[in-house]
PDB file of N, CA and C in Angstrom:
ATOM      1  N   UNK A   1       0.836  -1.204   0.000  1.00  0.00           N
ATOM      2  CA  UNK A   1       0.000   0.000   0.000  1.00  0.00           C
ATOM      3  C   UNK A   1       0.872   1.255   0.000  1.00  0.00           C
ATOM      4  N   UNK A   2       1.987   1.299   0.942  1.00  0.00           N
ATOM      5  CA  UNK A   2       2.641   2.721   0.820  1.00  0.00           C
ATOM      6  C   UNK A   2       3.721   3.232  -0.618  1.00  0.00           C
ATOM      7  N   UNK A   3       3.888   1.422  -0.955  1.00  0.00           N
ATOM      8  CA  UNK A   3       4.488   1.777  -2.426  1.00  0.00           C
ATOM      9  C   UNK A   3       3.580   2.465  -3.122  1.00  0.00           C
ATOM     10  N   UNK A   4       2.109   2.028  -3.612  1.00  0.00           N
ATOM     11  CA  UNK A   4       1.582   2.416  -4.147  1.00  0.00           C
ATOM     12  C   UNK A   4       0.848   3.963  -4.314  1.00  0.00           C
ATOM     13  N   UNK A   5       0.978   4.345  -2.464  1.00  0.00           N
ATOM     14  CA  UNK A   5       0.897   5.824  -2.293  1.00  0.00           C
ATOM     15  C   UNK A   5       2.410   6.419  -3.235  1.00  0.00           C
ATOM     16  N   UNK A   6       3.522   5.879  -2.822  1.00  0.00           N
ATOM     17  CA  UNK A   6       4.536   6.839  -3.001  1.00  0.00           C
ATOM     18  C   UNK A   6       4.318   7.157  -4.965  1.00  0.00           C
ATOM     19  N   UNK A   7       4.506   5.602  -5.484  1.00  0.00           N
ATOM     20  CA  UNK A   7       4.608   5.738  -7.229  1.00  0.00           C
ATOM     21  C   UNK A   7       3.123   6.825  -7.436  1.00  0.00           C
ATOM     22  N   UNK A   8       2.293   7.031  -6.940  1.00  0.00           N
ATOM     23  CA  UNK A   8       1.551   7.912  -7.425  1.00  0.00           C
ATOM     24  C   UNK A   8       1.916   9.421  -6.930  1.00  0.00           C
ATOM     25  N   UNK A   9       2.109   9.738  -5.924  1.00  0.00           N
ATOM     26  CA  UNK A   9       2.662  10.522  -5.817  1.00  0.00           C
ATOM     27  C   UNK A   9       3.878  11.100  -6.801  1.00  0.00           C
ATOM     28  N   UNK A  10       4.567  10.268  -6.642  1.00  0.00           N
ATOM     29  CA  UNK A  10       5.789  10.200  -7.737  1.00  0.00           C
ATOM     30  C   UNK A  10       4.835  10.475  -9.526  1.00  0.00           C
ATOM     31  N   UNK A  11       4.209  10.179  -9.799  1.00  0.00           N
ATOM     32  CA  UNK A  11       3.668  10.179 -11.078  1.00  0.00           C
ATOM     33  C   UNK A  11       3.200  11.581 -11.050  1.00  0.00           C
ATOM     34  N   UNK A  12       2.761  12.035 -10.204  1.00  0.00           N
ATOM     35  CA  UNK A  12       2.151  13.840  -9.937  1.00  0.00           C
ATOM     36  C   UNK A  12       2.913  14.379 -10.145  1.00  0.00           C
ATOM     37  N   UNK A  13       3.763  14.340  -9.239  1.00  0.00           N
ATOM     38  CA  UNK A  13       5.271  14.899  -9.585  1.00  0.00           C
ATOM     39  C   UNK A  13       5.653  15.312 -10.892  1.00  0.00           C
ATOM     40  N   UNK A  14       5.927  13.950 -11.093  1.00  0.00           N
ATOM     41  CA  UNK A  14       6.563  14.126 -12.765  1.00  0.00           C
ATOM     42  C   UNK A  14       5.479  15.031 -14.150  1.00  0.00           C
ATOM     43  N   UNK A  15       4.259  14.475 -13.862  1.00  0.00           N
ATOM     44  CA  UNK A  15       3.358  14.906 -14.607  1.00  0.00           C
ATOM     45  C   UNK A  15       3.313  16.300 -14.199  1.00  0.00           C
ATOM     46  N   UNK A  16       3.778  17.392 -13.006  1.00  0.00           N
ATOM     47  CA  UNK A  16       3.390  18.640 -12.851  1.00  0.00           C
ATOM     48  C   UNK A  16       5.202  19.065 -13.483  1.00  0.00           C
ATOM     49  N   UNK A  17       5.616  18.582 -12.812  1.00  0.00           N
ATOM     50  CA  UNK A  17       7.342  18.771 -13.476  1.00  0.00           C
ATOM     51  C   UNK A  17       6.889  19.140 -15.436  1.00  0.00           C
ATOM     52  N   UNK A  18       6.409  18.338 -15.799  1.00  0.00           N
ATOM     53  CA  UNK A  18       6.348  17.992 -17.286  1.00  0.00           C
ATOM     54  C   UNK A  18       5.637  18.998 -17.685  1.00  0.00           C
ATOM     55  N   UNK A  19       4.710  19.358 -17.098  1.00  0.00           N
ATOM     56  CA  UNK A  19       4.022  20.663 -17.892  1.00  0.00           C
ATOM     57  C   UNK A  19       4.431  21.882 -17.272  1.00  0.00           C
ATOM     58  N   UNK A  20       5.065  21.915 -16.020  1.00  0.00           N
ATOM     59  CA  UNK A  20       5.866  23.113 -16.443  1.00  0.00           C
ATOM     60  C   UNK A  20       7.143  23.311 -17.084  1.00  0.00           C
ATOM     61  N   UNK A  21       7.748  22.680 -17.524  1.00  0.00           N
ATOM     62  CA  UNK A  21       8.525  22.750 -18.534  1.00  0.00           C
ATOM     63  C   UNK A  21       7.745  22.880 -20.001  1.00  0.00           C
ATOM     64  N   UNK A  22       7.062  22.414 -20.874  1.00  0.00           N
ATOM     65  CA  UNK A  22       6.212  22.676 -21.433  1.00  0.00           C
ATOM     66  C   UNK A  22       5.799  24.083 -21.484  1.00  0.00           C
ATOM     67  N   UNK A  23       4.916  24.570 -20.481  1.00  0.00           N
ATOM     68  CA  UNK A  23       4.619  26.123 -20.282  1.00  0.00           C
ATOM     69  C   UNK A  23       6.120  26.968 -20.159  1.00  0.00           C
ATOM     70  N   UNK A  24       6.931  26.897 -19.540  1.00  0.00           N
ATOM     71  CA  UNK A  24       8.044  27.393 -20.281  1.00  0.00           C
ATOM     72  C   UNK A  24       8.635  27.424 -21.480  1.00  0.00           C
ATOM     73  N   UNK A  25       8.870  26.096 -22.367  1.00  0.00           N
ATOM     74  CA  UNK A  25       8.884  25.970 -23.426  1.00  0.00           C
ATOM     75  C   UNK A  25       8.066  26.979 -24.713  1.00  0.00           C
ATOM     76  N   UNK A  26       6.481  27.256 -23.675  1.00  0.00           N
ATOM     77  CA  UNK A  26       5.511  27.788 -24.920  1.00  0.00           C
ATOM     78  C   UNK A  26       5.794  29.229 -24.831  1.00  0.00           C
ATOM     79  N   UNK A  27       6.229  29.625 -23.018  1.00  0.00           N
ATOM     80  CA  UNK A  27       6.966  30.948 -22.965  1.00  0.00           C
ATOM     81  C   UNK A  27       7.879  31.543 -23.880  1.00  0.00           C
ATOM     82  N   UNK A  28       8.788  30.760 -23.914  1.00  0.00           N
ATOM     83  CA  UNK A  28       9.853  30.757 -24.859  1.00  0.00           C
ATOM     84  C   UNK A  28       9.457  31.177 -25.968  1.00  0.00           C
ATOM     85  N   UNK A  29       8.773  30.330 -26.811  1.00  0.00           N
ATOM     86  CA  UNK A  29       7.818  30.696 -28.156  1.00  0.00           C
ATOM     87  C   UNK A  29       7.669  31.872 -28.090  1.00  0.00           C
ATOM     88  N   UNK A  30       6.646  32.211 -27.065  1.00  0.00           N
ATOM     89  CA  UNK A  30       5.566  33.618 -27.355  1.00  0.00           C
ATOM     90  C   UNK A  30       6.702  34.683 -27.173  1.00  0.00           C
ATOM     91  N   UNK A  31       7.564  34.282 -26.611  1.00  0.00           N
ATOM     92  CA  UNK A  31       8.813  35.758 -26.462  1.00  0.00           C
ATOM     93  C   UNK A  31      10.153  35.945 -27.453  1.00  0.00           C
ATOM     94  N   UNK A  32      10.036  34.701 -28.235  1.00  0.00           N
ATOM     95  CA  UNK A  32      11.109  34.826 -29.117  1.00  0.00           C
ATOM     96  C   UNK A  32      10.169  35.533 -30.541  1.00  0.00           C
ATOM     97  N   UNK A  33       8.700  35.208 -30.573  1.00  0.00           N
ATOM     98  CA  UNK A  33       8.013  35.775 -31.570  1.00  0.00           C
ATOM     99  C   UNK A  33       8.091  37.071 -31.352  1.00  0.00           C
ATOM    100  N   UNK A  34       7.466  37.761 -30.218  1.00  0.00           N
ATOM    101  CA  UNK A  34       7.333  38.833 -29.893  1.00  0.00           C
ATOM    102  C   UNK A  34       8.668  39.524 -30.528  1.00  0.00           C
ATOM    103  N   UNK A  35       9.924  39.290 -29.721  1.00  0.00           N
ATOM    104  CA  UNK A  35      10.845  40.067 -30.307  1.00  0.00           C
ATOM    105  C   UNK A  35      11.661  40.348 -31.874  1.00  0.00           C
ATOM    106  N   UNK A  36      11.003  39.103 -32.267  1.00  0.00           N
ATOM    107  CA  UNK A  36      11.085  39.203 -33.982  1.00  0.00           C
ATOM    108  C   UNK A  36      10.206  40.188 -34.435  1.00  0.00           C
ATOM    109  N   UNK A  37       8.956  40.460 -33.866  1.00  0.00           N
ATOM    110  CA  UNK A  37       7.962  41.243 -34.469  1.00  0.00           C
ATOM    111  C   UNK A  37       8.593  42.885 -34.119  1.00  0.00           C
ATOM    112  N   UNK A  38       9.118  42.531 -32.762  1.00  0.00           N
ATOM    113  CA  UNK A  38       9.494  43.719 -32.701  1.00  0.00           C
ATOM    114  C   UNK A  38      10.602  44.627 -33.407  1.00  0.00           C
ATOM    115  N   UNK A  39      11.727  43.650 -33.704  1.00  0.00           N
ATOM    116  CA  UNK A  39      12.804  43.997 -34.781  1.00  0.00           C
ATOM    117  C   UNK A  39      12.130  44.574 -36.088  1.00  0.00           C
ATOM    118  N   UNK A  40      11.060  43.902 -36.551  1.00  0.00           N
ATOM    119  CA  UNK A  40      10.474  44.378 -37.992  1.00  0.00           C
ATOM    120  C   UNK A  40      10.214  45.709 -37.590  1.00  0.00           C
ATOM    121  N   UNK A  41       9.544  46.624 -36.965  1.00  0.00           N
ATOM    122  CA  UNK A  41       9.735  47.638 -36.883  1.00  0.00           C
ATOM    123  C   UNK A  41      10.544  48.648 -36.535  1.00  0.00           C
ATOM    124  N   UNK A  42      10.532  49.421 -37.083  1.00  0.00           N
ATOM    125  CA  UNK A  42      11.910  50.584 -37.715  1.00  0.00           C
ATOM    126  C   UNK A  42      12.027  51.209 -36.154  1.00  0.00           C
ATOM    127  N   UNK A  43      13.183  50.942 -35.700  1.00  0.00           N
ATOM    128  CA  UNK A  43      13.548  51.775 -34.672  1.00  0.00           C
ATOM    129  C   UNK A  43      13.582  53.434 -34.566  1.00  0.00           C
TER     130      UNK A  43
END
């Protein structure tokens, strides 16, 4: 029984680990676009 508490626990973990990396990842995106868009316009 307490294995089975811990591996789930452990699976939360990983699964909240995983999407925030992910949401960083999409961060990344939206801010590397942004600053391309921003270069196109004439300083």
């Amino acid at each position: 029984m307490k294995s089975t508490a811990r591996n789930i626990l452990t699976n939360c973990s990983y699964s909240l680990l995983n999407s925030s990396i992910l949401n960083l990842e999409n961060e990344n995106i939206v801010i590397n676009e942004f600053s391309k868009t921003l270069q196109e316009f004439p300083s």
